[in-house]
CSV table of C-alpha atoms and ligand atoms in Angstrom, one decimal:
chain,number,residue,atom,x,y,z
L,1,UNK,CA,-31.2,-47.0,81.1
L,2,UNK,CA,-31.7,-47.4,84.8
L,3,UNK,CA,-34.7,-49.8,84.6
L,4,UNK,CA,-32.8,-52.3,82.4
L,5,UNK,CA,-31.8,-54.8,85.2
L,6,UNK,CA,-35.4,-54.9,86.4
L,7,UNK,CA,-36.6,-55.4,82.9
L,8,UNK,CA,-34.2,-58.3,82.4
L,9,UNK,CA,-35.2,-59.9,85.7
L,10,UNK,CA,-38.9,-59.7,84.7
L,11,UNK,CA,-38.2,-61.2,81.3
L,12,UNK,CA,-36.3,-64.1,83.0
L,13,UNK,CA,-39.4,-64.7,85.1
L,14,UNK,CA,-41.5,-64.9,81.9
L,15,UNK,CA,-43.1,-61.5,81.7
L,16,UNK,CA,-44.3,-60.9,78.1
L,17,UNK,CA,-44.1,-57.1,78.1
L,18,UNK,CA,-40.6,-57.0,79.3
L,19,UNK,CA,-39.6,-59.7,76.8
L,20,UNK,CA,-41.1,-57.6,74.0
L,21,UNK,CA,-39.3,-54.5,75.2
L,22,UNK,CA,-35.9,-56.3,75.3
L,23,UNK,CA,-36.4,-57.7,71.8
L,24,UNK,CA,-37.2,-54.1,70.5
L,25,UNK,CA,-33.9,-52.9,72.1
L,26,UNK,CA,-32.0,-55.7,70.4
L,27,UNK,CA,-33.8,-55.2,67.1
L,28,UNK,CA,-32.7,-51.6,66.8
L,29,UNK,CA,-29.2,-52.3,68.1
L,30,UNK,CA,-29.6,-50.1,71.2
L,31,UNK,CA,-26.5,-49.6,73.3
L,32,UNK,CA,-28.3,-51.8,75.9
L,33,UNK,CA,-28.3,-54.8,73.6
L,34,UNK,CA,-24.9,-56.2,74.6
L,35,UNK,CA,-25.8,-55.9,78.3
L,36,UNK,CA,-29.1,-57.8,77.7
L,37,UNK,CA,-27.4,-60.5,75.7
L,38,UNK,CA,-24.6,-61.0,78.2
L,39,UNK,CA,-27.1,-61.2,81.1
L,40,UNK,CA,-29.4,-63.7,79.4
L,41,UNK,CA,-26.7,-65.9,77.9
L,42,UNK,CA,-26.6,-68.5,80.7
L,43,UNK,CA,-30.3,-69.0,80.2
L,44,UNK,CA,-30.1,-69.9,76.6
L,45,UNK,CA,-28.9,-72.7,74.3
L,46,UNK,CA,-31.5,-75.4,74.8
L,47,UNK,CA,-34.7,-74.2,73.1
L,48,UNK,CA,-35.7,-76.3,70.0
L,49,UNK,CA,-35.9,-73.9,67.1
L,50,UNK,CA,-38.0,-74.6,64.0
L,51,UNK,CA,-37.7,-72.6,60.8
L,52,UNK,CA,-40.8,-72.3,58.5
L,53,UNK,CA,-40.1,-71.0,55.1
L,54,UNK,CA,-41.5,-71.1,51.6
L,55,UNK,CA,-42.9,-69.0,48.8
L,56,UNK,CA,-45.2,-66.0,49.7
L,57,UNK,CA,-48.7,-67.0,50.5
L,58,UNK,CA,-47.9,-70.8,50.8
L,59,UNK,CA,-49.8,-70.9,54.1
L,60,UNK,CA,-46.8,-70.6,56.5
L,61,UNK,CA,-48.6,-68.5,59.1
L,62,UNK,CA,-51.7,-70.7,59.0
L,63,UNK,CA,-49.4,-73.7,59.5
L,64,UNK,CA,-47.5,-72.0,62.3
L,65,UNK,CA,-50.8,-71.3,64.1
L,66,UNK,CA,-51.7,-75.0,63.9
L,67,UNK,CA,-48.3,-76.1,65.1
L,68,UNK,CA,-48.5,-73.7,68.0
L,69,UNK,CA,-51.8,-75.3,69.0
L,70,UNK,CA,-50.2,-78.7,68.8
L,71,UNK,CA,-47.2,-77.8,70.9
L,72,UNK,CA,-49.3,-75.9,73.4
L,73,UNK,CA,-51.6,-78.9,73.8
L,74,UNK,CA,-48.5,-80.9,74.9
L,75,UNK,CA,-47.8,-78.2,77.5
L,76,UNK,CA,-44.8,-76.7,75.7
L,77,UNK,CA,-44.2,-73.1,76.1
L,78,UNK,CA,-43.9,-71.6,72.6
L,79,UNK,CA,-42.5,-68.5,71.0
L,80,UNK,CA,-43.0,-67.3,67.4
L,81,UNK,CA,-41.0,-64.9,65.4
L,82,UNK,CA,-42.4,-63.9,62.0
L,83,UNK,CA,-40.0,-62.0,59.8
L,84,UNK,CA,-41.8,-59.6,57.6
L,85,UNK,CA,-40.3,-59.4,54.1
L,86,UNK,CA,-38.1,-56.4,53.4
L,87,UNK,CA,-39.3,-56.2,49.8
L,88,UNK,CA,-42.4,-54.3,49.0
L,89,UNK,CA,-43.1,-56.9,46.4
L,90,UNK,CA,-43.6,-59.8,48.7
L,91,UNK,CA,-45.0,-57.9,51.7
L,92,UNK,CA,-48.5,-56.6,52.4
L,93,UNK,CA,-50.2,-55.1,49.4
L,94,UNK,CA,-49.7,-57.9,47.0
L,95,UNK,CA,-50.9,-60.6,49.4
L,96,UNK,CA,-54.0,-58.9,50.8
L,97,UNK,CA,-55.0,-62.0,52.7
L,98,UNK,CA,-52.0,-62.7,54.9
L,99,UNK,CA,-53.1,-64.6,57.9
L,100,UNK,CA,-52.7,-62.6,61.2
L,101,UNK,CA,-51.7,-65.1,63.7
L,102,UNK,CA,-53.9,-65.7,66.7
L,103,UNK,CA,-51.5,-67.1,69.2
L,104,UNK,CA,-51.9,-64.5,71.9
L,105,UNK,CA,-55.2,-65.8,72.9
L,106,UNK,CA,-55.7,-66.3,76.6
L,107,UNK,CA,-56.1,-70.0,76.4
L,108,UNK,CA,-52.6,-70.7,75.1
L,109,UNK,CA,-49.2,-69.9,76.3
L,110,UNK,CA,-47.5,-68.4,73.3
L,111,UNK,CA,-45.5,-65.3,72.7
L,112,UNK,CA,-45.7,-63.9,69.2
L,113,UNK,CA,-43.4,-61.3,67.7
L,114,UNK,CA,-43.0,-60.0,64.2
L,115,UNK,CA,-39.8,-58.4,63.0
L,116,UNK,CA,-39.3,-56.3,59.9
L,117,UNK,CA,-36.5,-57.5,57.7
L,118,UNK,CA,-36.1,-54.0,56.5
L,119,UNK,CA,-35.6,-52.4,59.8
L,120,UNK,CA,-33.2,-54.8,61.4
L,121,UNK,CA,-29.6,-53.5,62.0
L,122,UNK,CA,-26.7,-55.8,61.1
L,123,UNK,CA,-27.5,-59.3,59.8
L,124,UNK,CA,-31.1,-60.4,59.8
L,125,UNK,CA,-30.2,-63.9,60.9
L,126,UNK,CA,-28.1,-62.6,63.8
L,127,UNK,CA,-30.9,-60.3,65.0
L,128,UNK,CA,-33.5,-63.1,64.7
L,129,UNK,CA,-31.2,-65.4,66.7
L,130,UNK,CA,-30.7,-62.8,69.4
L,131,UNK,CA,-34.5,-62.3,69.6
L,132,UNK,CA,-34.9,-66.1,69.9
L,133,UNK,CA,-32.4,-66.0,72.8
L,134,UNK,CA,-34.5,-63.5,74.6
L,135,UNK,CA,-37.6,-65.7,74.0
L,136,UNK,CA,-35.8,-68.7,75.4
L,137,UNK,CA,-34.5,-66.8,78.4
L,138,UNK,CA,-38.1,-65.9,79.1
L,139,UNK,CA,-38.9,-69.6,79.3
L,140,UNK,CA,-40.0,-70.5,75.8
L,141,UNK,CA,-39.0,-74.1,75.0
L,142,UNK,CA,-39.9,-74.2,71.4
L,143,UNK,CA,-39.4,-71.3,69.0
L,144,UNK,CA,-40.9,-71.1,65.6
L,145,UNK,CA,-39.4,-68.7,63.1
L,146,UNK,CA,-41.4,-67.9,59.9
L,147,UNK,CA,-39.7,-66.2,56.9
L,148,UNK,CA,-40.6,-65.9,53.3
L,149,UNK,CA,-38.2,-68.0,51.3
L,150,UNK,CA,-37.1,-65.4,48.8
L,151,UNK,CA,-33.9,-63.5,49.5
L,152,UNK,CA,-30.7,-65.0,50.8
L,153,UNK,CA,-30.9,-63.2,54.1
L,154,UNK,CA,-34.4,-64.7,54.7
L,155,UNK,CA,-33.1,-68.2,53.8
L,156,UNK,CA,-30.2,-67.7,56.2
L,157,UNK,CA,-32.7,-67.0,59.0
L,158,UNK,CA,-34.5,-70.3,58.3
L,159,UNK,CA,-31.2,-72.1,58.0
L,160,UNK,CA,-30.2,-70.9,61.5
L,161,UNK,CA,-32.7,-73.3,63.2
L,162,UNK,CA,-32.6,-76.9,64.3
L,163,UNK,CA,-35.3,-78.1,61.9
L,164,UNK,CA,-36.3,-76.4,58.7
L,165,UNK,CA,-39.7,-76.8,57.2
L,166,UNK,CA,-40.0,-75.8,53.5
L,167,UNK,CA,-43.6,-75.2,52.7
L,168,UNK,CA,-44.7,-75.6,49.1
L,169,UNK,CA,-48.1,-75.8,47.5
L,170,UNK,CA,-49.5,-77.8,44.6
L,171,UNK,CA,-49.1,-74.6,42.5
L,172,UNK,CA,-45.3,-74.9,43.0
L,173,UNK,CA,-45.5,-78.3,41.2
L,174,UNK,CA,-44.8,-77.1,37.7
L,175,UNK,CA,-42.2,-74.6,38.6
L,176,UNK,CA,-40.2,-76.9,40.8
L,177,UNK,CA,-37.3,-77.0,38.4
L,178,UNK,CA,-37.2,-73.3,38.2
L,179,UNK,CA,-37.6,-72.7,41.9
L,180,UNK,CA,-34.5,-71.4,43.6
L,181,UNK,CA,-32.5,-74.5,44.4
L,182,UNK,CA,-31.5,-72.7,47.6
L,183,UNK,CA,-35.0,-73.0,49.1
L,184,UNK,CA,-35.3,-76.7,48.3
L,185,UNK,CA,-31.9,-77.6,49.6
L,186,UNK,CA,-32.4,-76.4,53.1
L,187,UNK,CA,-35.4,-78.6,53.9
L,188,UNK,CA,-35.4,-81.1,56.7
L,189,UNK,CA,-39.1,-81.6,56.0
L,190,UNK,CA,-41.1,-80.7,53.0
L,191,UNK,CA,-44.6,-79.6,53.6
L,192,UNK,CA,-47.0,-79.7,50.7
L,193,UNK,CA,-49.6,-77.3,52.0
L,194,UNK,CA,-53.0,-76.6,50.4
L,195,UNK,CA,-53.2,-80.3,49.6
L,196,UNK,CA,-56.9,-79.8,49.4
L,197,UNK,CA,-56.2,-78.4,45.9
L,198,UNK,CA,-55.3,-80.5,42.9
L,199,UNK,CA,-51.6,-81.2,42.1
L,200,UNK,CA,-50.3,-82.3,45.5
L,201,UNK,CA,-49.5,-85.8,44.3
L,202,UNK,CA,-47.5,-84.7,41.3
L,203,UNK,CA,-45.5,-82.3,43.4
L,204,UNK,CA,-44.8,-85.1,45.9
L,205,UNK,CA,-43.6,-87.3,43.1
L,206,UNK,CA,-41.3,-84.5,41.7
L,207,UNK,CA,-39.8,-84.0,45.2
L,208,UNK,CA,-39.3,-87.8,45.7
L,209,UNK,CA,-37.6,-88.0,42.3
L,210,UNK,CA,-35.4,-85.1,43.3
L,211,UNK,CA,-34.5,-86.7,46.6
L,212,UNK,CA,-33.7,-90.0,44.8
L,213,UNK,CA,-31.1,-88.2,42.8
L,214,UNK,CA,-29.5,-86.5,45.7
L,215,UNK,CA,-26.7,-88.0,47.9
L,216,UNK,CA,-27.8,-88.2,51.5
L,217,UNK,CA,-26.1,-86.0,54.1
L,218,UNK,CA,-26.6,-85.1,57.7
L,219,UNK,CA,-25.3,-87.6,60.2
L,220,UNK,CA,-25.5,-91.4,60.3
L,221,UNK,CA,-27.9,-93.0,59.7
L,222,UNK,CA,-28.9,-90.4,57.0
L,223,UNK,CA,-32.0,-88.3,57.2
L,224,UNK,CA,-34.2,-88.3,54.1
L,225,UNK,CA,-36.5,-85.3,54.3
L,226,UNK,CA,-40.0,-86.6,54.6
L,227,UNK,CA,-42.8,-85.1,52.5
L,228,UNK,CA,-45.9,-84.1,54.4
L,229,UNK,CA,-49.1,-83.2,52.7
L,230,UNK,CA,-51.2,-80.8,54.8
L,231,UNK,CA,-54.1,-78.5,54.6
L,232,UNK,CA,-53.4,-76.0,57.3
L,233,UNK,CA,-56.7,-74.2,56.8
L,234,UNK,CA,-58.8,-77.4,57.0
L,235,UNK,CA,-56.6,-78.9,59.7
L,236,UNK,CA,-55.5,-81.9,57.7
L,237,UNK,CA,-52.2,-83.8,57.9
L,238,UNK,CA,-51.1,-81.9,61.0
L,239,UNK,CA,-50.6,-84.8,63.4
L,240,UNK,CA,-48.4,-86.5,60.8
L,241,UNK,CA,-46.4,-83.3,60.3
L,242,UNK,CA,-46.1,-82.9,64.1
L,243,UNK,CA,-44.7,-86.5,64.2
L,244,UNK,CA,-42.2,-85.8,61.5
L,245,UNK,CA,-40.9,-82.7,63.4
L,246,UNK,CA,-40.3,-84.8,66.5
L,247,UNK,CA,-38.7,-87.6,64.4
L,248,UNK,CA,-36.3,-85.1,63.0
L,249,UNK,CA,-35.6,-83.8,66.5
L,250,UNK,CA,-34.9,-87.3,67.7
L,251,UNK,CA,-32.7,-88.0,64.7
L,252,UNK,CA,-30.6,-84.9,65.4
L,253,UNK,CA,-30.2,-85.9,69.0
L,254,UNK,CA,-29.3,-89.6,68.3
L,255,UNK,CA,-26.7,-88.7,65.7
L,256,UNK,CA,-25.3,-85.8,67.6
L,257,UNK,CA,-26.1,-83.6,64.7
L,258,UNK,CA,-28.0,-81.2,66.9
L,259,UNK,CA,-24.9,-80.3,68.8
L,260,UNK,CA,-22.9,-80.1,65.5
L,261,UNK,CA,-25.4,-77.8,63.9
L,262,UNK,CA,-25.6,-75.6,66.9
L,263,UNK,CA,-21.8,-75.3,67.1
L,264,UNK,CA,-21.4,-74.5,63.5
L,265,UNK,CA,-24.1,-71.8,63.9
L,266,UNK,CA,-22.3,-70.3,66.8
L,267,UNK,CA,-19.1,-70.2,64.8
L,268,UNK,CA,-20.9,-68.5,61.9
L,269,UNK,CA,-22.4,-66.0,64.2
L,270,UNK,CA,-19.1,-65.2,65.9
L,271,UNK,CA,-17.6,-64.6,62.5
L,272,UNK,CA,-20.4,-62.3,61.5
L,273,UNK,CA,-20.1,-60.3,64.7
L,274,UNK,CA,-16.4,-60.0,64.4
L,275,UNK,CA,-16.8,-58.7,60.9
L,276,UNK,CA,-19.4,-56.2,62.1
L,277,UNK,CA,-17.1,-55.0,64.9
L,278,UNK,CA,-14.2,-54.6,62.4
L,279,UNK,CA,-16.5,-52.6,60.0
L,280,UNK,CA,-17.3,-50.4,62.9
L,281,UNK,CA,-13.6,-49.8,63.6
L,282,UNK,CA,-13.0,-48.9,60.0
L,283,UNK,CA,-15.8,-46.4,60.2
L,284,UNK,CA,-14.3,-44.8,63.2
L,285,UNK,CA,-10.9,-44.6,61.6
L,286,UNK,CA,-12.3,-42.8,58.6
L,287,UNK,CA,-14.2,-40.4,60.8
L,288,UNK,CA,-11.1,-38.5,61.7
L,289,UNK,CA,-11.3,-36.1,58.8
L,290,UNK,CA,-8.0,-34.3,59.4
L,291,UNK,CA,-6.1,-37.5,59.4
L,292,UNK,CA,-8.0,-38.8,56.4
L,293,UNK,CA,-7.1,-35.6,54.5
L,294,UNK,CA,-3.5,-36.1,55.2
L,295,UNK,CA,-3.6,-39.7,53.9
L,296,UNK,CA,-5.3,-38.4,50.7
L,297,UNK,CA,-2.6,-35.9,50.2
L,298,UNK,CA,0.1,-38.6,50.5
L,299,UNK,CA,-1.8,-40.8,48.1
L,300,UNK,CA,-2.3,-37.9,45.7
L,301,UNK,CA,1.4,-37.0,45.8
L,302,UNK,CA,2.2,-40.7,45.2
L,303,UNK,CA,4.2,-40.8,48.4
L,304,UNK,CA,2.5,-44.1,49.1
L,305,UNK,CA,0.2,-46.6,47.4
L,306,UNK,CA,-3.3,-47.3,48.9
L,307,UNK,CA,-2.4,-50.9,49.9
L,308,UNK,CA,0.7,-50.0,51.8
L,309,UNK,CA,-1.1,-47.1,53.5
L,310,UNK,CA,-4.1,-49.3,54.4
L,311,UNK,CA,-1.8,-51.8,56.0
L,312,UNK,CA,0.0,-49.2,58.0
L,313,UNK,CA,-3.2,-47.7,59.3
L,314,UNK,CA,-4.5,-51.1,60.3
L,315,UNK,CA,-1.3,-52.1,61.9
L,316,UNK,CA,-1.2,-48.9,63.9
L,317,UNK,CA,-4.8,-49.4,65.0
L,318,UNK,CA,-4.6,-53.0,66.1
L,319,UNK,CA,-1.1,-53.0,67.5
K,401,GTP,N1,-57.0,-73.9,50.2
K,401,GTP,C1,-56.1,-73.7,51.2
K,401,GTP,N2,-55.8,-72.4,51.6
K,401,GTP,C2,-54.9,-72.2,52.6
K,401,GTP,C3,-54.3,-73.3,53.2
K,401,GTP,N3,-53.5,-72.8,54.2
K,401,GTP,C4,-53.6,-71.4,54.1
K,401,GTP,N4,-54.4,-71.1,53.1
K,401,GTP,C5,-54.8,-69.7,52.7
K,401,GTP,O1,-53.7,-69.1,52.0
K,401,GTP,C6,-53.7,-67.7,52.3
K,401,GTP,C7,-52.3,-67.4,52.8
K,401,GTP,O2,-52.0,-68.0,54.0
K,401,GTP,P1,-50.9,-67.5,55.0
K,401,GTP,O3,-50.9,-68.5,56.1
K,401,GTP,O4,-51.0,-66.1,55.3
K,401,GTP,O5,-49.6,-67.7,54.1
K,401,GTP,P2,-48.1,-67.3,54.4
K,401,GTP,O6,-47.3,-68.3,53.7
K,401,GTP,O7,-47.9,-67.1,55.8
K,401,GTP,O8,-48.1,-65.9,53.6
K,401,GTP,P3,-46.9,-64.8,53.7
K,401,GTP,O9,-46.5,-64.7,55.1
K,401,GTP,O10,-47.6,-63.5,53.2
K,401,GTP,O11,-45.9,-65.2,52.7
K,401,GTP,C8,-54.7,-67.4,53.3
K,401,GTP,O12,-55.9,-67.0,52.6
K,401,GTP,C9,-55.0,-68.8,53.9
K,401,GTP,O13,-56.3,-68.9,54.4
K,401,GTP,C10,-54.7,-74.6,52.9
K,401,GTP,O14,-54.2,-75.6,53.4
K,401,GTP,N5,-55.6,-74.7,51.8
K,402,MG,MG1,-47.1,-65.4,56.9
């Protein structure tokens, strides 16, 4: 693709259209993706990333919209990635009233991008992180990533951020014991959204009780996830939530946990990418049908057992 270098240069200068095109290339694992990632790498690694997750319809998008306003009013340049659920159960039809975010209004500097969990090649978390890298390279200082807290891969996306907001609603109150522990465990901050409805207090008490039972982790001094009641649609509790987010950021910095978290994320990403590369090599090995037919004959004639043969093939390939 001959215009790729120009596209990357424009992205690095903050051009939104080029940024969007680069993310699309990465999303569909285009052969240009490695070139893009290599070129932008020196311009990444410092953006503050915030994951927003929670049950379908909890008000995540409405909340993200409010947070974007807050960050932009402090002159931060913001990027948003919303991962659309892969499952037809949680997406679209069932939740007819999903909020369409309004960031790209002329009065605010925000880049909004939605990614479909179903379409992404390779790991969802990896693709989202790469998209976030492009956003950062284009000058975004704060990146908000919204995912529905249902499947493991969606939770992994949220976990791969600096600060994780788990958004619940008063309706979650009764089912808190039944809720996937995985969702509750990843929170740095609990948001009880829709606090304009009854039941917010009892959910708050249930969460406090749960936190009281839990041993503290995450650097010294320990961080106890605060519980923030909000009403995103009415605009209530937002300054307090905004304050909690920055407190967590400061905590991460002071305790060196930010660096630790980012390093362990890089390690996990590297492992994932190595696995993907090896899977690719395996596919290539099996693509040679004549050779594969010969192996099968040897196996069938019991000249060799599958494990020994597999080891031979691998050794020959990686010698
Ligand atoms: N009463 C009340 N309704 C809210 C509040 N926040 C959001 N809503 C409404 O809840 C509905 C869902 O809001 P969204 O922001 O789309 O929720 P979401 O969590 O992003 O939904 P999905 O992305 O589909 O999982 C919309 O009709 C919102 O207007 C709130 O604080 N109080
Ligand atoms: Mg949403």
